[in-house]
Coordinates of C-alpha atoms and ligand atoms in Angstrom, one line a residue:
M19 CA 0.0 0.0 0.0
N20 CA 2.8 2.3 0.9
Q21 CA 4.4 1.4 -2.3
V22 CA 1.3 2.4 -4.2
H23 CA 1.1 5.7 -2.3
Y24 CA 4.6 6.5 -3.0
Q25 CA 4.2 5.9 -6.7
L26 CA 1.1 8.1 -6.8
D27 CA 2.9 10.9 -5.0
L28 CA 5.7 10.6 -7.5
L29 CA 3.4 10.7 -10.5
M30 CA 1.6 13.8 -9.1
A31 CA 4.9 15.5 -8.5
I32 CA 6.0 14.7 -12.1
N33 CA 2.7 15.9 -13.5
Q34 CA 2.9 19.1 -11.5
K35 CA 6.4 19.7 -12.7
L36 CA 5.4 19.0 -16.2
S37 CA 2.5 21.4 -16.1
T38 CA 4.6 24.1 -14.6
R39 CA 7.1 23.7 -17.4
E40 CA 4.4 23.6 -20.0
K41 CA 2.9 26.7 -18.6
M42 CA 6.3 28.4 -18.6
Y43 CA 6.9 27.4 -22.3
T44 CA 3.5 28.5 -23.3
M45 CA 4.0 31.9 -21.6
I46 CA 7.3 32.4 -23.3
C47 CA 5.8 31.6 -26.7
E48 CA 2.9 33.9 -26.1
A49 CA 5.2 36.7 -25.1
S50 CA 7.4 36.3 -28.2
S51 CA 6.5 37.9 -31.5
C52 CA 6.6 34.6 -33.3
A53 CA 4.1 31.9 -34.1
Y54 CA 5.1 28.3 -33.2
L55 CA 3.9 25.1 -34.7
Y56 CA 4.8 21.9 -33.0
Y57 CA 4.4 18.5 -34.7
S58 CA 4.8 15.1 -33.1
F59 CA 5.7 12.4 -35.6
E60 CA 4.8 9.7 -33.2
K61 CA 1.3 11.0 -32.5
N62 CA 0.8 12.8 -35.8
Q63 CA -0.4 15.7 -33.7
I64 CA -0.1 19.4 -34.3
V65 CA 0.0 22.1 -31.5
T66 CA 0.2 25.8 -32.3
V67 CA 1.2 28.4 -29.8
G68 CA 2.3 32.0 -29.9
R69 CA 0.9 34.3 -32.6
W70 CA -0.6 31.9 -35.2
K71 CA -4.0 33.5 -35.1
E72 CA -2.5 37.0 -35.5
L73 CA -0.4 36.0 -38.4
F74 CA -2.8 33.8 -40.3
D75 CA -6.3 34.3 -39.1
F76 CA -6.8 30.6 -38.9
D77 CA -5.6 27.8 -36.7
I78 CA -3.6 24.8 -38.0
R79 CA -4.7 21.3 -37.3
N80 CA -3.7 19.3 -40.3
M81 CA -1.8 19.4 -43.5
H82 CA -4.8 21.0 -45.3
D83 CA -4.3 24.1 -43.0
V84 CA -0.6 24.1 -43.7
N85 CA -1.4 24.2 -47.4
R86 CA -3.5 27.3 -46.8
V87 CA -0.4 29.0 -45.4
I88 CA 1.4 28.1 -48.6
D89 CA -1.5 29.4 -50.7
E90 CA -1.4 32.7 -49.0
M91 CA 2.2 33.3 -50.0
E92 CA 3.3 34.6 -53.4
E93 CA 3.5 31.9 -56.0
D94 CA 7.3 32.1 -56.5
Y95 CA 7.8 30.9 -52.9
A96 CA 5.2 28.1 -53.0
G97 CA 7.6 25.3 -53.9
P98 CA 10.4 25.9 -51.5
L99 CA 7.9 26.8 -48.7
R100 CA 6.1 23.5 -49.2
D101 CA 9.5 21.8 -48.5
V102 CA 10.0 23.8 -45.4
L103 CA 6.5 23.4 -44.1
F104 CA 5.8 19.8 -45.1
L105 CA 5.2 18.3 -41.7
E106 CA 6.3 14.8 -42.2
K107 CA 9.4 15.7 -44.1
T108 CA 12.4 15.0 -41.9
G109 CA 15.0 17.2 -43.5
N110 CA 18.1 17.2 -41.3
G111 CA 18.5 20.1 -38.8
I112 CA 17.4 23.6 -39.4
S113 CA 16.1 25.1 -42.6
A114 CA 14.7 28.6 -43.2
M115 CA 13.2 30.8 -45.8
E116 CA 11.7 34.2 -46.2
C117 CA 8.4 34.7 -48.1
K118 CA 6.3 37.5 -49.4
H119 CA 2.6 37.5 -48.7
K120 CA 0.2 37.7 -51.6
D121 CA -0.9 41.2 -50.5
G122 CA 2.7 42.3 -51.2
K123 CA 2.9 44.2 -47.9
R124 CA 3.8 41.5 -45.6
W125 CA 6.9 39.3 -45.3
Y126 CA 7.3 36.1 -43.2
S127 CA 10.2 34.0 -42.3
F128 CA 9.8 30.3 -41.7
R129 CA 12.3 28.2 -39.7
T130 CA 12.0 24.5 -39.0
T131 CA 13.9 22.4 -36.6
V132 CA 13.6 18.6 -36.5
D133 CA 14.5 16.6 -33.4
Y134 CA 15.6 12.9 -33.6
D135 CA 15.8 10.0 -31.2
G136 CA 19.0 8.0 -30.6
F137 CA 18.3 5.9 -33.7
G138 CA 17.9 8.8 -36.0
T139 CA 14.1 8.6 -36.2
P140 CA 12.4 11.9 -36.2
R141 CA 10.5 12.6 -33.0
D142 CA 9.2 16.1 -33.3
K143 CA 9.4 19.2 -35.4
L144 CA 9.1 22.9 -34.6
I145 CA 8.2 25.5 -37.1
V146 CA 8.8 29.1 -36.1
V147 CA 7.1 31.8 -38.1
E148 CA 8.0 35.5 -37.8
N149 CA 6.6 38.6 -39.4
T150 CA 9.7 40.2 -40.9
T151 CA 8.0 43.0 -42.7
M152 CA 9.4 45.8 -40.6
L153 CA 12.9 44.3 -40.7
K154 CA 12.6 43.8 -44.5
R155 CA 11.5 47.4 -44.9
Q156 CA 14.4 48.7 -42.8
N157 CA 16.8 46.6 -44.8
D158 CA 15.4 47.8 -48.1
E159 CA 15.7 51.3 -46.9
L160 CA 19.3 50.8 -45.8
S161 CA 20.3 49.2 -49.0
Y162 CA 18.5 51.9 -51.0
M163 CA 20.4 54.5 -49.0
A164 CA 23.6 52.7 -49.8
R165 CA 22.9 52.5 -53.5
Y166 CA 21.2 55.9 -54.1
D167 CA 22.2 59.4 -53.1
S168 CA 19.5 60.7 -50.8
M169 CA 19.7 64.3 -52.2
T170 CA 19.3 63.5 -55.9
G171 CA 18.0 59.9 -56.2
L172 CA 20.9 59.2 -58.5
Y173 CA 23.4 56.3 -57.8
S174 CA 25.7 57.0 -54.9
R175 CA 29.4 57.1 -55.4
N176 CA 30.1 53.7 -53.9
H177 CA 27.4 51.9 -55.7
F178 CA 28.3 53.6 -59.0
V179 CA 32.0 52.5 -58.6
S180 CA 30.9 48.9 -58.1
L181 CA 28.5 49.0 -61.1
L182 CA 31.2 50.6 -63.2
G183 CA 33.4 47.7 -62.2
G184 CA 30.7 45.5 -63.7
Y185 CA 30.7 47.5 -66.9
I186 CA 34.5 47.1 -67.2
S187 CA 34.5 43.4 -66.7
R188 CA 31.8 43.0 -69.3
A189 CA 33.6 45.4 -71.6
E190 CA 36.8 43.3 -71.2
A191 CA 35.0 40.2 -72.2
E192 CA 33.2 41.8 -75.1
Q193 CA 36.2 43.9 -76.1
V194 CA 34.3 47.2 -76.2
P195 CA 35.1 50.6 -74.6
V196 CA 33.5 52.3 -71.6
S197 CA 33.4 56.1 -71.3
V198 CA 33.3 57.9 -68.0
M199 CA 32.3 61.6 -67.8
I200 CA 32.9 63.7 -64.7
I201 CA 30.5 66.7 -64.9
D202 CA 31.0 69.7 -62.6
I203 CA 28.8 72.8 -62.5
D204 CA 30.7 75.9 -63.3
D205 CA 31.0 78.6 -60.6
F206 CA 28.8 76.6 -58.2
K207 CA 30.7 78.0 -55.2
K208 CA 29.8 81.5 -56.3
I209 CA 26.1 80.6 -56.8
N210 CA 26.1 78.8 -53.4
E211 CA 27.6 81.8 -51.6
G212 CA 25.4 84.2 -53.6
I213 CA 22.0 82.7 -53.0
G214 CA 22.6 80.4 -50.0
K215 CA 23.1 76.7 -49.4
E216 CA 19.5 75.8 -49.6
A217 CA 19.1 77.2 -53.1
G218 CA 22.5 75.6 -54.0
D219 CA 21.1 72.2 -53.0
E220 CA 18.0 72.8 -55.1
L221 CA 20.3 73.5 -58.1
I222 CA 22.1 70.3 -57.4
Q223 CA 18.8 68.5 -57.5
A224 CA 17.6 70.3 -60.6
Y225 CA 20.7 69.4 -62.5
A226 CA 20.5 65.8 -61.3
E227 CA 17.0 65.6 -62.6
F228 CA 18.2 66.7 -66.0
L229 CA 21.1 64.2 -66.0
K230 CA 18.7 61.5 -64.9
G231 CA 17.3 61.7 -68.4
F232 CA 20.5 60.1 -69.8
S233 CA 20.3 57.0 -67.6
G234 CA 19.0 53.9 -69.2
Q235 CA 20.4 50.7 -70.7
D236 CA 24.2 50.9 -70.8
T237 CA 24.2 54.4 -69.2
M238 CA 24.5 55.1 -65.5
V239 CA 24.4 58.5 -63.8
A240 CA 25.7 59.1 -60.3
H241 CA 25.9 62.1 -57.9
L242 CA 29.5 61.9 -56.6
H243 CA 29.4 64.9 -54.1
D244 CA 28.5 68.6 -54.0
D245 CA 28.0 69.7 -57.6
V246 CA 29.9 66.8 -59.2
Y247 CA 28.2 64.1 -61.2
C248 CA 29.4 61.1 -63.2
V249 CA 28.0 59.4 -66.3
A250 CA 29.2 56.1 -67.5
L251 CA 28.5 54.9 -71.0
Y252 CA 29.0 51.2 -72.0
N253 CA 30.2 50.8 -75.5
P254 CA 29.5 54.5 -76.5
S255 CA 28.3 55.6 -79.9
G256 CA 26.2 58.3 -81.5
K257 CA 23.9 60.0 -79.0
H258 CA 25.0 57.4 -76.4
S259 CA 28.5 58.8 -76.3
P260 CA 30.4 61.6 -74.5
E261 CA 29.9 63.8 -77.6
G262 CA 26.2 63.1 -77.7
V263 CA 25.7 63.8 -74.0
H264 CA 27.8 66.9 -74.3
Q265 CA 25.7 68.2 -77.2
A266 CA 22.5 67.6 -75.2
I267 CA 24.1 69.4 -72.2
Q268 CA 25.0 72.3 -74.4
E269 CA 21.5 72.5 -75.9
R270 CA 20.0 72.4 -72.4
A271 CA 22.4 75.2 -71.3
R272 CA 20.7 77.7 -73.5
E273 CA 17.6 77.6 -71.3
P274 CA 17.8 78.6 -67.6
F275 CA 17.4 76.0 -64.9
V276 CA 14.8 76.7 -62.4
F277 CA 15.6 75.8 -58.8
G278 CA 13.4 77.0 -56.0
E279 CA 12.7 80.7 -56.5
H280 CA 15.7 81.1 -58.7
S281 CA 16.6 80.5 -62.2
A282 CA 20.0 80.7 -64.0
K283 CA 21.7 79.4 -67.1
I284 CA 24.1 76.7 -66.0
T285 CA 27.2 75.6 -67.8
V286 CA 29.4 72.6 -66.8
S287 CA 33.0 71.4 -67.2
I288 CA 33.3 67.9 -68.4
G289 CA 36.3 65.5 -68.1
V290 CA 36.2 62.3 -70.1
A291 CA 38.2 59.2 -69.7
E292 CA 37.8 56.0 -71.7
Y293 CA 38.4 52.4 -70.8
P294 CA 40.8 50.7 -71.7
E295 CA 43.0 53.6 -73.0
A296 CA 42.9 55.9 -69.9
A297 CA 42.7 53.3 -67.1
K298 CA 41.7 49.7 -66.4
S299 CA 39.8 50.1 -63.2
A300 CA 36.6 52.0 -62.2
L301 CA 38.3 54.3 -59.7
E302 CA 41.3 55.0 -61.9
L303 CA 39.0 55.8 -64.8
M304 CA 37.0 58.3 -62.6
N305 CA 40.2 59.9 -61.4
S306 CA 41.5 60.3 -64.9
A307 CA 38.2 61.9 -65.9
E308 CA 38.5 64.2 -62.9
I309 CA 42.0 65.3 -63.8
V310 CA 40.8 66.5 -67.2
M311 CA 37.7 68.1 -65.7
F312 CA 40.0 70.2 -63.5
R313 CA 41.9 71.2 -66.7
C314 CA 38.6 72.5 -68.1
K315 CA 38.2 74.7 -65.1
T316 CA 41.6 76.3 -65.6
K317 CA 41.0 76.7 -69.3
G318 CA 37.9 78.8 -68.8
K319 CA 35.1 76.3 -67.9
N320 CA 32.1 75.4 -70.1
R321 CA 34.0 72.8 -72.1
I322 CA 34.8 69.1 -72.5
E323 CA 38.3 67.6 -72.3
Y324 CA 39.5 64.1 -73.0
F325 CA 42.1 62.2 -71.1
N326 CA 45.1 61.2 -73.1
T327 CA 48.9 60.7 -72.7
P328 CA 49.9 64.4 -73.1
V329 CA 47.3 65.3 -70.5
L330 CA 48.7 62.7 -68.1
H331 CA 52.2 64.1 -68.7
D332 CA 51.0 67.6 -68.0
F333 CA 49.3 66.5 -64.9
L334 CA 52.3 64.7 -63.5
Q335 CA 54.4 67.8 -64.3
D336 CA 51.8 70.0 -62.5
V337 CA 51.9 67.7 -59.5
E338 CA 55.7 67.9 -59.5
L339 CA 55.6 71.7 -59.8
D340 CA 53.0 71.9 -57.2
N341 CA 55.3 70.1 -54.7
K342 CA 58.2 72.2 -55.8
V343 CA 56.3 75.4 -55.2
K344 CA 55.4 74.2 -51.7
E345 CA 59.0 73.3 -51.0
A346 CA 60.3 76.6 -52.3
T347 CA 57.7 78.5 -50.2
F348 CA 58.7 76.6 -47.1
N349 CA 62.4 77.4 -47.7
H350 CA 61.9 80.9 -49.0
N351 CA 63.8 80.0 -52.2
F352 CA 62.8 83.2 -54.0
T353 CA 64.5 86.5 -54.9
L354 CA 63.2 89.8 -56.1
H355 CA 64.0 91.7 -59.3
F356 CA 62.9 95.2 -59.8
Q357 CA 61.8 96.9 -62.9
P358 CA 62.0 100.7 -63.1
Q359 CA 59.1 103.0 -64.1
F360 CA 59.7 106.4 -65.6
Y361 CA 57.9 109.7 -66.0
A362 CA 57.1 110.1 -69.7
E363 CA 57.7 113.8 -69.6
N364 CA 61.3 113.8 -68.5
R365 CA 62.3 110.1 -68.3
K366 CA 63.1 110.4 -64.6
M367 CA 62.6 107.3 -62.5
R368 CA 59.3 107.2 -60.8
G369 CA 59.6 103.9 -59.0
L370 CA 60.3 100.2 -59.1
E371 CA 58.0 97.3 -59.5
A372 CA 59.0 94.3 -57.5
L373 CA 58.8 91.1 -59.5
I374 CA 59.4 87.7 -58.0
R375 CA 62.0 85.3 -59.3
W376 CA 62.5 81.6 -58.5
K377 CA 65.5 79.5 -59.4
D378 CA 64.7 75.9 -58.7
K379 CA 67.2 73.4 -57.2
D380 CA 68.6 72.5 -60.6
G381 CA 69.3 76.1 -61.4
H382 CA 66.4 76.6 -63.8
M383 CA 64.7 80.0 -63.7
I384 CA 60.9 79.4 -63.4
S385 CA 58.8 82.2 -64.6
P386 CA 56.3 83.7 -62.2
G387 CA 53.8 83.4 -65.1
V388 CA 54.1 79.6 -64.5
F389 CA 54.4 79.3 -60.8
I390 CA 52.2 82.1 -59.5
P391 CA 49.0 80.5 -60.9
I392 CA 50.1 77.2 -59.2
A393 CA 50.7 79.0 -55.9
E394 CA 47.3 80.6 -56.3
R395 CA 45.7 77.2 -56.6
N396 CA 47.5 75.5 -53.7
G397 CA 47.4 78.5 -51.4
C398 CA 51.1 79.2 -51.3
I399 CA 50.5 82.6 -52.8
V400 CA 49.6 83.9 -49.3
P401 CA 53.0 83.3 -47.7
I402 CA 54.8 84.0 -50.9
G403 CA 52.9 87.3 -51.3
N404 CA 53.6 88.3 -47.7
W405 CA 57.3 87.5 -48.2
V406 CA 57.4 89.7 -51.4
A407 CA 55.7 92.6 -49.6
E408 CA 58.1 92.5 -46.6
E409 CA 61.2 91.9 -48.7
S410 CA 60.5 94.6 -51.2
V411 CA 59.8 97.2 -48.5
R412 CA 62.9 96.1 -46.6
I413 CA 65.1 96.5 -49.6
Y414 CA 63.4 99.8 -50.5
S415 CA 64.0 101.1 -46.9
E416 CA 67.7 100.3 -47.2
W417 CA 68.0 102.2 -50.5
R418 CA 65.9 105.0 -49.1
Q419 CA 68.4 105.4 -46.3
K420 CA 71.5 104.9 -48.4
Y421 CA 70.5 107.2 -51.3
K422 CA 68.2 109.6 -49.5
K423 CA 66.0 109.7 -52.5
P424 CA 62.4 108.8 -52.3
F425 CA 60.6 106.9 -55.0
I426 CA 57.8 104.4 -55.2
V427 CA 58.0 100.7 -54.7
T428 CA 55.2 98.7 -56.3
I429 CA 54.2 95.3 -55.0
N430 CA 51.9 92.9 -56.9
I431 CA 49.1 91.5 -54.7
S432 CA 47.1 88.4 -55.6
S433 CA 43.4 88.2 -55.0
M434 CA 43.7 85.4 -52.5
Q435 CA 46.3 87.4 -50.6
C436 CA 44.0 90.4 -50.5
S437 CA 41.0 88.4 -49.4
Q438 CA 42.8 87.3 -46.2
D439 CA 41.4 89.0 -43.1
D440 CA 44.8 90.1 -41.9
F441 CA 45.9 91.6 -45.3
V442 CA 45.5 95.3 -44.2
D443 CA 47.2 94.7 -40.9
I444 CA 50.1 92.9 -42.5
M445 CA 50.7 95.7 -45.0
L446 CA 50.5 98.4 -42.3
G447 CA 52.7 96.3 -40.0
I448 CA 55.4 96.1 -42.7
I449 CA 55.4 99.9 -43.3
D450 CA 55.7 100.4 -39.6
K451 CA 58.5 97.9 -39.1
Y452 CA 60.7 99.5 -41.8
H453 CA 59.8 103.1 -41.1
V454 CA 58.9 103.9 -44.7
E455 CA 56.5 106.6 -45.8
P456 CA 53.2 104.9 -46.7
G457 CA 53.0 107.1 -49.8
E458 CA 56.1 105.5 -51.1
V459 CA 54.5 102.1 -51.2
E460 CA 52.0 101.1 -53.9
I461 CA 50.1 97.8 -54.2
E462 CA 49.2 96.5 -57.6
V463 CA 46.0 94.6 -57.9
T464 CA 44.0 93.2 -60.8
E465 CA 40.3 93.4 -61.3
S466 CA 40.1 89.7 -60.4
I467 CA 40.3 90.7 -56.7
L468 CA 36.9 92.4 -57.1
I469 CA 35.0 89.3 -58.2
D470 CA 34.9 87.6 -54.9
D471 CA 33.5 90.1 -52.4
Y472 CA 33.4 93.4 -54.1
E473 CA 32.5 95.5 -51.0
K474 CA 34.9 93.9 -48.6
V475 CA 37.8 94.3 -51.0
V476 CA 36.9 97.9 -51.7
D477 CA 36.8 98.5 -48.0
K478 CA 40.3 97.2 -47.6
L479 CA 41.6 99.3 -50.4
V480 CA 39.9 102.4 -48.9
T481 CA 41.5 101.7 -45.5
L482 CA 45.0 101.3 -47.0
R483 CA 44.6 104.5 -48.9
E484 CA 43.4 106.3 -45.8
H485 CA 46.8 105.3 -44.4
G486 CA 48.5 106.8 -47.4
I487 CA 49.3 103.6 -49.3
R488 CA 48.8 103.9 -53.0
V489 CA 46.7 101.5 -55.1
S490 CA 47.4 100.7 -58.7
L491 CA 45.1 98.7 -61.0
D492 CA 47.2 96.2 -63.1
D493 CA 46.6 94.7 -66.5
F494 CA 43.8 97.1 -67.3
G495 CA 41.9 96.1 -70.4
T496 CA 42.4 92.4 -70.1
G497 CA 39.6 91.4 -67.7
Y498 CA 36.1 92.7 -67.0
S499 CA 37.3 96.3 -67.5
S500 CA 34.7 98.8 -68.1
L501 CA 35.3 102.5 -68.0
S502 CA 32.3 103.2 -65.8
Y503 CA 33.7 100.7 -63.3
L504 CA 36.8 102.9 -62.9
K505 CA 34.8 105.7 -61.2
K506 CA 33.9 103.4 -58.3
L507 CA 37.3 102.1 -57.6
P508 CA 39.6 103.6 -55.0
I509 CA 42.8 103.7 -57.1
D510 CA 45.7 106.1 -57.6
T511 CA 47.2 104.6 -60.7
L512 CA 46.0 102.6 -63.7
K513 CA 48.3 100.4 -65.7
I514 CA 47.5 100.0 -69.4
D515 CA 48.2 96.4 -70.3
K516 CA 51.0 95.4 -72.6
S517 CA 48.5 94.0 -75.1
F518 CA 47.4 97.6 -75.8
V519 CA 50.9 98.9 -76.1
D520 CA 51.8 96.0 -78.5
T521 CA 49.3 97.2 -81.1
I522 CA 49.0 100.9 -80.3
L523 CA 50.9 101.9 -83.5
T524 CA 49.2 99.5 -85.8
D525 CA 45.6 99.2 -84.7
D526 CA 43.2 102.1 -84.9
T527 CA 40.7 100.6 -82.5
T528 CA 43.5 100.2 -79.9
K529 CA 44.4 103.8 -80.5
I530 CA 40.8 105.0 -79.9
I531 CA 40.3 102.8 -76.8
T532 CA 43.7 103.8 -75.2
Q533 CA 43.0 107.4 -75.9
S534 CA 39.6 107.3 -74.2
I535 CA 41.0 105.4 -71.2
L536 CA 43.6 108.1 -70.8
N537 CA 41.0 110.9 -71.0
M538 CA 38.8 109.2 -68.5
V539 CA 41.6 108.5 -66.1
K540 CA 42.8 112.1 -66.3
S541 CA 39.4 113.4 -65.5
L542 CA 39.2 111.2 -62.5
G543 CA 42.6 112.4 -61.2
I544 CA 44.1 108.9 -61.6
Q545 CA 47.7 108.6 -62.9
S546 CA 48.4 106.4 -65.9
I547 CA 51.2 104.1 -66.7
A548 CA 51.8 102.0 -69.8
E549 CA 53.6 98.6 -69.4
G550 CA 55.6 96.6 -71.8
V551 CA 56.9 99.5 -73.8
E552 CA 59.7 98.2 -76.0
E553 CA 60.1 100.8 -78.7
E554 CA 60.8 104.5 -78.9
D555 CA 57.8 105.0 -81.3
Q556 CA 55.5 103.5 -78.7
F557 CA 57.0 105.7 -76.0
D558 CA 56.5 108.8 -78.2
Y559 CA 53.0 108.0 -79.1
L560 CA 51.9 107.2 -75.5
K561 CA 53.5 110.4 -74.3
S562 CA 51.8 112.3 -77.0
I563 CA 48.3 111.1 -76.0
G564 CA 48.9 112.0 -72.4
C565 CA 50.2 108.8 -70.7
D566 CA 51.9 109.8 -67.5
M567 CA 54.4 107.0 -67.0
I568 CA 56.2 104.3 -69.0
Q569 CA 57.5 100.9 -67.9
G570 CA 59.1 98.4 -70.3
Y571 CA 62.2 96.9 -71.7
L572 CA 62.9 100.1 -73.7
L573 CA 63.8 101.9 -70.5
G574 CA 64.7 99.2 -68.1
R575 CA 64.2 95.4 -67.7
P576 CA 63.4 93.7 -64.4
Q577 CA 66.9 93.3 -62.7
P578 CA 68.4 92.1 -59.5
P579 CA 68.9 94.7 -56.6
E580 CA 72.7 95.1 -57.4
S581 CA 71.9 96.4 -60.9
I582 CA 69.2 98.6 -59.6
E583 CA 71.8 100.2 -57.2
A584 CA 73.9 101.1 -60.2
I585 CA 70.9 103.0 -61.6
L586 CA 70.2 104.7 -58.3
E587 CA 73.8 105.8 -58.0
K588 CA 73.9 107.2 -61.5
S589 CA 70.6 109.0 -61.1
L590 CA 71.8 110.8 -57.9
Ligands
LIG623 P1 52.8 91.8 -64.4 O1 52.5 92.3 -63.0 O2 51.9 92.3 -65.5 O3 54.3 92.1 -64.6 C1 54.8 92.6 -65.9 C2 55.5 91.4 -66.6 O4 55.9 91.9 -67.9 C3 56.8 91.0 -65.9 O5 56.9 89.6 -66.2 C4 57.8 91.8 -66.6 O6 59.1 91.2 -66.6 C5 57.2 91.8 -68.0 N1 57.7 92.9 -68.8 C6 58.0 94.2 -68.4 N2 58.3 95.0 -69.4 C7 58.2 94.2 -70.5 C8 58.5 94.5 -71.9 O7 58.8 95.6 -72.3 N3 58.3 93.4 -72.7 C9 58.0 92.2 -72.3 N4 57.8 91.2 -73.2 N5 57.7 91.9 -71.0 C10 57.9 92.9 -70.1 P2 57.3 88.6 -65.0 O8 58.2 89.2 -64.1 O9 57.6 87.3 -65.7 O10 55.9 88.5 -64.2 C11 54.8 87.9 -64.8 C12 53.6 88.1 -63.9 O11 53.8 87.3 -62.7 C13 53.4 89.5 -63.5 O12 52.7 90.2 -64.4 C14 52.5 89.2 -62.3 O13 51.2 89.0 -62.6 C15 53.1 88.0 -61.7 N6 54.0 88.3 -60.6 C16 55.3 88.6 -60.7 N7 55.8 88.9 -59.4 C17 54.8 88.7 -58.6 C18 54.6 88.9 -57.2 O14 55.5 89.2 -56.4 N8 53.4 88.6 -56.6 C19 52.3 88.3 -57.4 N9 51.2 88.1 -56.9 N10 52.4 88.2 -58.8 C20 53.7 88.4 -59.3
LIG624 CA1 52.3 94.1 -62.0
LIG625 CA1 50.6 93.9 -65.7

């Protein structure tokens, strides 16, 4: 009897333990976001827990119900899903698949696990179903974001590079070319600064919308960054070629682009590189196209350039020169030459223009016409220009003390130098340091300094003049010069460019223009100086039409300080 009691107690305890466990598992399942289907091979019995009802609106009791689940999914998935869900199938271990619901809005994942006894006979099977719609949507969004640029909807840089890699592999197999065009909006920075970043973004989008029109079979368009786009053309020909795209771009450029409240005619600079000539990989191809795009910018924008061997050669030379300029700036490897300026009336010396000279390590003289533009691009012009300003004033102050004879020293100032916040302070500091009269120092600027921020620059020139420093306008007649412009500029001297002097005796139009410039200048109380005067006849003619001063090889070449001292000694 005791034995029986004991066994009964044991059974009750086991049962209680079982039901506690069962309760716990059920609770866990109910709390999870999945639906669970348990199938016992032995009893051919199905139990569903968790979120079945929620996911399928019907319970599952037999294979017929399971088939309903399969029917609810999109046809493409029916076959593989049947394999996963087929209850009596004993596929080893875990198998899983993801399915799209017929309504297209829902996604499910199905995962089955089969359990075996010690002899390898299946005992039971668990199918876990999860609604993965949210996850899927997030993944899709993430992968969309990785593939497309959020601002323009064009391909993103990374995705484009990988697709271009695909083009190149295909082109290699089919032995055809691939063209890559880097397209950069001209003067975008100015537009952006002028009308604000928001409108700038709208322009980027508007231009992207236009370029999107080129995309299609064998043509891809990407937005690389800022105002830079890239078009790749597989096996280009006819309209589907860099020339075709360029022509369409040129045609579109005739009409203004509308962006937000603004509208403007937009031109672009285009660099083209072709596989296999220019490069053999996607990134190299894009870099090569970019190099020629930059060349377009220096050649005056609104144009297309193609990558080829001479371009590569020039580029490498530019890079080499760029490094050399940096090195020379760091080591102050420059000297100054001075070119005298004379009064036309009596040929007496009026002053000296300081002109920079650079002898590189191999002893080659490199012309400022070559390295100044490079220094302007890489920023070296600021330290170089400051060095020139100080060195020319220092040398002048020595001559001034030694020869006790005042004249004017003229210093060329680049627009980037002038746009520095401390430009005025630096100039005043130099004058102070070397105790020279401000009226004996003249800065020479070109109209290009006025393009950036007209009012700010004019303010600086006004301040310098208030301190007595003279301002001369260089290269007049080569830029945006207009006579009415002259009235607004705070200048003391105007330099008539050499190009006028060159043709002044032979070209009637030049004669008329020069004459009217001189009349205008005189009426404004501005002094005039002609540069590049090489012949006596030019001198005589310029003098006869009222040009105040003359500079040029005729009366004196740029020369080192020692030779200038000889002149100063003689003229005393
Ligand atoms: P620029 O300021 O117009 O200087 C006049 C240039 O014409 C000088 O060339 C000078 O040597 C040259 N020249 C003068 N008279 C004659 C002539 O009768 N015939 C001919 N054929 N040429 C003549 P350079 O010294 O090679 O300078 C070229 C340019 O480099 C300068 O043009 C100026 O824009 C720039 N530059 C020179 N030194 C400096 C500097 O210290 N700072 C800055 N920012 N630019 C400089
Ligand atoms: Ca000059
Ligand atoms: Ca000049």
